[in-house]
mmCIF file of C-alpha atoms in Angstrom:
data_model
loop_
_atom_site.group_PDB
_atom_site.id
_atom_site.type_symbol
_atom_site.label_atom_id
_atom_site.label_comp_id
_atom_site.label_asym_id
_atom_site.label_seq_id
_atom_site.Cartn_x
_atom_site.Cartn_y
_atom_site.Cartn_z
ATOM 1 C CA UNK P 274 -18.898 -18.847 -21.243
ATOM 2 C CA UNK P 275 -17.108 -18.900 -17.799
ATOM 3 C CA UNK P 276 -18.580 -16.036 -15.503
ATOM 4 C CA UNK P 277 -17.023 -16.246 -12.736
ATOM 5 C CA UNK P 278 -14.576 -14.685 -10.728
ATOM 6 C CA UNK P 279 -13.574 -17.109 -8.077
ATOM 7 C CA UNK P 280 -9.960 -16.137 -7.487
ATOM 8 C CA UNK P 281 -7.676 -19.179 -6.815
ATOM 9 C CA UNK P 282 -8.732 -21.244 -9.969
ATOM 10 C CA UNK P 283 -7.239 -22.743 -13.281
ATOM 11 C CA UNK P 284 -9.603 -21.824 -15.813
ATOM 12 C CA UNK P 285 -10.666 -24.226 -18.661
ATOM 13 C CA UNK P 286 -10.640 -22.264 -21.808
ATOM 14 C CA UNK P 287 -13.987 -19.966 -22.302
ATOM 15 C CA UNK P 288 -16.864 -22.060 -24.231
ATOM 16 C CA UNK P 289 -15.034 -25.746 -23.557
ATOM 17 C CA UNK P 290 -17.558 -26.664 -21.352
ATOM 18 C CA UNK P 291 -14.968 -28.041 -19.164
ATOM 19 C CA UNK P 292 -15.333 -27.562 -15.174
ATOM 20 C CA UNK P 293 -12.888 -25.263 -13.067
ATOM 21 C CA UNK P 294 -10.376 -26.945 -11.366
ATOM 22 C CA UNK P 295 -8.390 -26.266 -8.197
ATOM 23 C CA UNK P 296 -5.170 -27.123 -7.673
ATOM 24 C CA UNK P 297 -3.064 -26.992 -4.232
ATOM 25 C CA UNK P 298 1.111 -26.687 -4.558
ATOM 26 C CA UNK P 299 2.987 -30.447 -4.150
ATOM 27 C CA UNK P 300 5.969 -27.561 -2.911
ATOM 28 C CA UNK P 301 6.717 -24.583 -0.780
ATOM 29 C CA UNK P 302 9.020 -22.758 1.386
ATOM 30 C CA UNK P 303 10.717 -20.088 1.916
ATOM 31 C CA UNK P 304 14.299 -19.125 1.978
ATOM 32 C CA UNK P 305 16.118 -16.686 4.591
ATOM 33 C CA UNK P 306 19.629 -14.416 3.989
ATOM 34 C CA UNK P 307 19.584 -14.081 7.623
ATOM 35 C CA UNK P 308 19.700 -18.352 8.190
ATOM 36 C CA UNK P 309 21.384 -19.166 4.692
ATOM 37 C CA UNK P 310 21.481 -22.787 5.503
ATOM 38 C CA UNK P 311 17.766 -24.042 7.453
ATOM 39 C CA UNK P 312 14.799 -25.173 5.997
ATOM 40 C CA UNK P 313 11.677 -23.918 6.244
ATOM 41 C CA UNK P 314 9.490 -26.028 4.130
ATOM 42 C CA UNK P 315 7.541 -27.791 7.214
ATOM 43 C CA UNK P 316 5.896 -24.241 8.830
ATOM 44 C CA UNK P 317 2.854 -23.172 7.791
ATOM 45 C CA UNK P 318 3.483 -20.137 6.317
ATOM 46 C CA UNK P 319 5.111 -18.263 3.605
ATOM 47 C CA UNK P 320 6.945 -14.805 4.770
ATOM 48 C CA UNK P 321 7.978 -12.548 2.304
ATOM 49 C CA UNK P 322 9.937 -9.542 4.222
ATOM 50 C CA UNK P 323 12.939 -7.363 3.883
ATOM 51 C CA UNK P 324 14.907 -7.386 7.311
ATOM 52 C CA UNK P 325 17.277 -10.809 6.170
ATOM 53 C CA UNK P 326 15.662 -10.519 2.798
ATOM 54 C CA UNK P 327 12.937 -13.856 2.829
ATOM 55 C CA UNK P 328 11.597 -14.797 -0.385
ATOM 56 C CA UNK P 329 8.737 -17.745 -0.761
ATOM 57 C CA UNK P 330 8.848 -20.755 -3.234
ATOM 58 C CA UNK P 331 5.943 -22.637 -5.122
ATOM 59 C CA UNK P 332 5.239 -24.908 -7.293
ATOM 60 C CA UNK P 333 2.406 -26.986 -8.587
ATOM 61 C CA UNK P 334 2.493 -30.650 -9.988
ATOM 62 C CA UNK P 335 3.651 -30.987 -13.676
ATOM 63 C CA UNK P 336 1.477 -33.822 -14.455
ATOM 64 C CA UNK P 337 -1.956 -32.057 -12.630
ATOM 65 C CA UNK P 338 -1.086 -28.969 -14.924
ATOM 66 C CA UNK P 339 -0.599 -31.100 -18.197
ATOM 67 C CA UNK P 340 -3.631 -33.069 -17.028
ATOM 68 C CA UNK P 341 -5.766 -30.036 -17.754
ATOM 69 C CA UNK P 342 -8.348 -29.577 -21.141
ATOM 70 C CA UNK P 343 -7.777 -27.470 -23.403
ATOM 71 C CA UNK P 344 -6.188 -23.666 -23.585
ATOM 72 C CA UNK P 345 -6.713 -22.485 -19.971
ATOM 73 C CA UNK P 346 -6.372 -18.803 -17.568
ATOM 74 C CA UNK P 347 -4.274 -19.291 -14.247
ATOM 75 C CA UNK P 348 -4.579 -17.578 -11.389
ATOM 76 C CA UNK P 349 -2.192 -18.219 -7.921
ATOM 77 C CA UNK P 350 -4.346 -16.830 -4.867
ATOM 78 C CA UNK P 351 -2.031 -16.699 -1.371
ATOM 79 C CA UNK P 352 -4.385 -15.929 2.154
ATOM 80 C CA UNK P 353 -2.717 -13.532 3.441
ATOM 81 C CA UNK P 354 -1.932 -14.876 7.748
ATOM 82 C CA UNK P 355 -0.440 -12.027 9.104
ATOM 83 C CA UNK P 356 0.665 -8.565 7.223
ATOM 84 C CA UNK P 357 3.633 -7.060 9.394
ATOM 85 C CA UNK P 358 1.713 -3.461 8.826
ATOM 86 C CA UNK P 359 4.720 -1.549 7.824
ATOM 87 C CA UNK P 360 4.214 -1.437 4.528
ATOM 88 C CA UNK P 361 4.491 2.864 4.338
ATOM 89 C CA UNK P 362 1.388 5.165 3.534
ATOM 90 C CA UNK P 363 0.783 3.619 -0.238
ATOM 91 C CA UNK P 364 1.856 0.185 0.228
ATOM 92 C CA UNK P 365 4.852 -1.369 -1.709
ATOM 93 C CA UNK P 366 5.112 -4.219 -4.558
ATOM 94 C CA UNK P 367 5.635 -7.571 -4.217
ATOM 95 C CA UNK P 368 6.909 -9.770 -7.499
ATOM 96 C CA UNK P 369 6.518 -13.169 -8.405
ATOM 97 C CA UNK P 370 8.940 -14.776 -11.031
ATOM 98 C CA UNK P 371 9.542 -17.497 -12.417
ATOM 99 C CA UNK P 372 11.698 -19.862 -11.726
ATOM 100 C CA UNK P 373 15.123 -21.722 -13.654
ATOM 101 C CA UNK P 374 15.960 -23.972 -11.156
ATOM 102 C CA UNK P 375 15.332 -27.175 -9.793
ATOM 103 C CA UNK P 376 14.518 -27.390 -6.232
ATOM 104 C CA UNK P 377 13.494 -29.377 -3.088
ATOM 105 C CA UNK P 378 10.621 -28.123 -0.865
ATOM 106 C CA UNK P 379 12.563 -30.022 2.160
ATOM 107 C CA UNK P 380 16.279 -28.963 0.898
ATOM 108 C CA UNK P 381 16.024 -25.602 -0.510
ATOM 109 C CA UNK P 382 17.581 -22.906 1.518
ATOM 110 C CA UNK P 383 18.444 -19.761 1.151
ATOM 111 C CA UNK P 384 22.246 -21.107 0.156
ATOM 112 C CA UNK P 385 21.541 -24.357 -1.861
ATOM 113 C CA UNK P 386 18.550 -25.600 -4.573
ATOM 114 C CA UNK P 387 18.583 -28.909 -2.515
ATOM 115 C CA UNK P 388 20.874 -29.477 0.669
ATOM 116 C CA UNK P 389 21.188 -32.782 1.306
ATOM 117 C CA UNK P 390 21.754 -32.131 5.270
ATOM 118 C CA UNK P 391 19.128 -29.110 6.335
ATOM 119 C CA UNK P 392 19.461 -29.575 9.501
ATOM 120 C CA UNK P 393 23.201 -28.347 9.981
ATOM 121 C CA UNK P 394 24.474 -25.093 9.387
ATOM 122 C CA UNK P 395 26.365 -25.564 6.439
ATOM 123 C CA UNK P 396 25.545 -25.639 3.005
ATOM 124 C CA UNK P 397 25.586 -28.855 2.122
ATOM 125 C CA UNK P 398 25.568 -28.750 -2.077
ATOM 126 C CA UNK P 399 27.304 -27.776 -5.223
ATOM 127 C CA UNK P 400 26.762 -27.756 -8.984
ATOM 128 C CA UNK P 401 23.178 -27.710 -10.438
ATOM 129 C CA UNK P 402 22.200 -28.257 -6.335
ATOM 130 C CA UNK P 403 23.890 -24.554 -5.580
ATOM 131 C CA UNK P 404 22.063 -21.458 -6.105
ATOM 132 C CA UNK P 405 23.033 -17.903 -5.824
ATOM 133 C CA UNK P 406 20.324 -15.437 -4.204
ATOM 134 C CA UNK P 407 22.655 -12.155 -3.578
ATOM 135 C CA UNK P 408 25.092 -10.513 -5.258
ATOM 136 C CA UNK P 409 21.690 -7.979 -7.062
ATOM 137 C CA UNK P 410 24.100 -6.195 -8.956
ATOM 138 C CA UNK P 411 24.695 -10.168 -11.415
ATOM 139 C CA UNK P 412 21.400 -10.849 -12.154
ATOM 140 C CA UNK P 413 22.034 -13.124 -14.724
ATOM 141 C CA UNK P 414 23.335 -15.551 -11.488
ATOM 142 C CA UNK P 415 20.002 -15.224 -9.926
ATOM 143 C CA UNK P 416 18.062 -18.755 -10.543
ATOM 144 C CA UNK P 417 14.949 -16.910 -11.751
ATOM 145 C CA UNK P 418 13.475 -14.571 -14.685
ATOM 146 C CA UNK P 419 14.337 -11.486 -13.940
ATOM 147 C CA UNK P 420 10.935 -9.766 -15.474
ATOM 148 C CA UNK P 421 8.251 -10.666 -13.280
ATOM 149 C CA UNK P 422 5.156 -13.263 -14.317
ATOM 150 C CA UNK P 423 3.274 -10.754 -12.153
ATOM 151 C CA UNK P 424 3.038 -8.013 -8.875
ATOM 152 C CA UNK P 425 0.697 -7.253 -5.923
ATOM 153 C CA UNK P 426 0.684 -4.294 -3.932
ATOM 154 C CA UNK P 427 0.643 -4.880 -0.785
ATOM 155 C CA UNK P 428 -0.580 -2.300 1.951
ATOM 156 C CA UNK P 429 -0.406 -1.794 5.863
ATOM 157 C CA UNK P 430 -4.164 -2.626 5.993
ATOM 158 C CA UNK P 431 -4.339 -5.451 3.510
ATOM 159 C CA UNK P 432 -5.978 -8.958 4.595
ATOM 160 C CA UNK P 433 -7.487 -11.670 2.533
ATOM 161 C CA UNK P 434 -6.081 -13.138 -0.462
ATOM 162 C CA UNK P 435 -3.601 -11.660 -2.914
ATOM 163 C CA UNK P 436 -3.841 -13.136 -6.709
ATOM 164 C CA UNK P 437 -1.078 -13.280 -9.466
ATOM 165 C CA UNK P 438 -2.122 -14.290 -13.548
ATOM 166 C CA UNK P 439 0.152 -17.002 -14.468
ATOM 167 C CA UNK P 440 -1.734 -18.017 -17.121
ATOM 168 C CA UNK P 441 1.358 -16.929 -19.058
ATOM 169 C CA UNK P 442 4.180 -19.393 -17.371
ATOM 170 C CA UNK P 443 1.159 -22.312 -16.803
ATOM 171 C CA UNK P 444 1.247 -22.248 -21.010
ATOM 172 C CA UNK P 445 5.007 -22.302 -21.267
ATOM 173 C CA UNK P 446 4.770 -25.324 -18.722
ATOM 174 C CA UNK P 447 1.996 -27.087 -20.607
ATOM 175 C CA UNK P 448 3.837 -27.082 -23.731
ATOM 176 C CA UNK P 449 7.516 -28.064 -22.840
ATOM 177 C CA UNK P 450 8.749 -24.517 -23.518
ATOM 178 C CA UNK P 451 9.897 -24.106 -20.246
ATOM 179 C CA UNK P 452 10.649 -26.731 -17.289
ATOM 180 C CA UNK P 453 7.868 -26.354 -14.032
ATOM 181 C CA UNK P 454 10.157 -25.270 -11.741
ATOM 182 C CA UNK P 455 7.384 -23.162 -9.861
ATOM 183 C CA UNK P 456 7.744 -19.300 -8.913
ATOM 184 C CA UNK P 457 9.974 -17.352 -6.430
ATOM 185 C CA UNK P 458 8.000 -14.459 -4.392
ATOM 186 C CA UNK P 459 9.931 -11.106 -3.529
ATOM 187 C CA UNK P 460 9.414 -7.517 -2.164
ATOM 188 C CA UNK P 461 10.414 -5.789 -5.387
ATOM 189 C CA UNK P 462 12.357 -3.093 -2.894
ATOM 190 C CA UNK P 463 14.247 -5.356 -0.238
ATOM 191 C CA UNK P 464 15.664 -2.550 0.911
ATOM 192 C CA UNK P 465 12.265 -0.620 2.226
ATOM 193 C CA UNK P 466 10.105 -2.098 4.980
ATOM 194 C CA UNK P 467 7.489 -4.594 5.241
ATOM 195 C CA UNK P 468 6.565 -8.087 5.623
ATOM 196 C CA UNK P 469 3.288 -10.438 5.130
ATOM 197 C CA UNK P 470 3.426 -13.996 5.661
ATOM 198 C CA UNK P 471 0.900 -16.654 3.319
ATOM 199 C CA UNK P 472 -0.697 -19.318 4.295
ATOM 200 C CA UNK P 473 1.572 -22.975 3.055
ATOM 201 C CA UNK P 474 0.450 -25.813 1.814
ATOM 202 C CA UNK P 475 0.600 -27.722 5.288
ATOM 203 C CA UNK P 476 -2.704 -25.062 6.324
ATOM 204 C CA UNK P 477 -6.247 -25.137 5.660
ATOM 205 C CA UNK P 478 -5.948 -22.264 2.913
ATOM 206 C CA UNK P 479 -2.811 -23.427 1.020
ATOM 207 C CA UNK P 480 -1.911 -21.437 -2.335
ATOM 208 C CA UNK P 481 -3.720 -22.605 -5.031
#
């Protein structure tokens, strides 16, 4: 039986005698209100905050996650690289959900799924390409689950990595139920204060 408790792993299934495996993101970004049409899927980190409401994107290779033995237990780890420290007296939640969408680590913006010109200030799609990340009050616009695959508290003093159990969406991937279109990360309060920024893929301690 597996003992251990390494976060950041994709589990085989307990008693397959299968090895761990680790798997780093083939996708991330994240997406600003406050620039609705840049890119941000070349920095090196992930910022999740509320002042012009940023929200993070990831998601893993369809074929690496098929690839895998057996029934297995998913865990996303993020290293935390800075934490703003204005997260209140307790701390405040952070959501990950899945996501409906297809999208572009170099062309997804806060405005569009995949702009075909990020580097102007115009959103440059429409259709299936488009997205809608306001309007709160229509969720069923919103290009994402709206019950969360998981939440993390995070607090002023918080460093080190932050885990989520996907083992749930990882299944629904595996088995064609739903399409891999990764996960979306957001404050569940973008109203209230606080930001912490990940580690990307492009670092030494990408998600995995």
């Amino acid at each position: 039986a597996d003992s251990t408790s390494e976060p950041g792993v994709i589990r085989s299934a307990v008693g397959s005698g299968q090895p761990d495996a680790q798997l780093v993101p083939v996708g991330d970004t994240y997406l600003r209100s406050g620039a609705p049409n840049q890119n941000q899927g070349t920095l090196p980190t992930l910022r999740v905050q509320s002042s012009g409401d940023n929200r993070a994107l990831i998601r893993f290779d369809s074929a690496q996650l098929a690839a895998l033995p057996g029934a297995v237990t998913a865990t996303l780890t993020l290293t935390i690289a800075d934490n703003g420290e204005n997260w209140g007296s307790t701390g405040r939640p952070i959501a990950l959900h899945r996501v409906t969408r297809a999208w572009t680590e170099q062309g997804a913006t806060w405005n569009c799924a995949i702009d075909t010109n990020a580097s102007n200030g115009s959103p440059d799609c429409s259709g299936i390409s488009a997205w809608e990340m306001g309007k709160p009050q229509e969720p069923a616009l919103h290009p994402w689950t709206e019950t969360p695959t998981a939440t993390a508290l995070i607090t002023t003093s918080l460093s080190g990595v932050v885990s989520f159990d996907i083992s749930a969406d990882v299944a629904l991937f595996r088995s064609g139920a739903a399409p891999n279109y990764g996960w979306i990360l957001k404050k569940v309060d973008e109203g209230a204060t606080g930001r912490v920024e990940f580690r990307a893929r492009e670092t030494a301690n990408p998600p995995r």
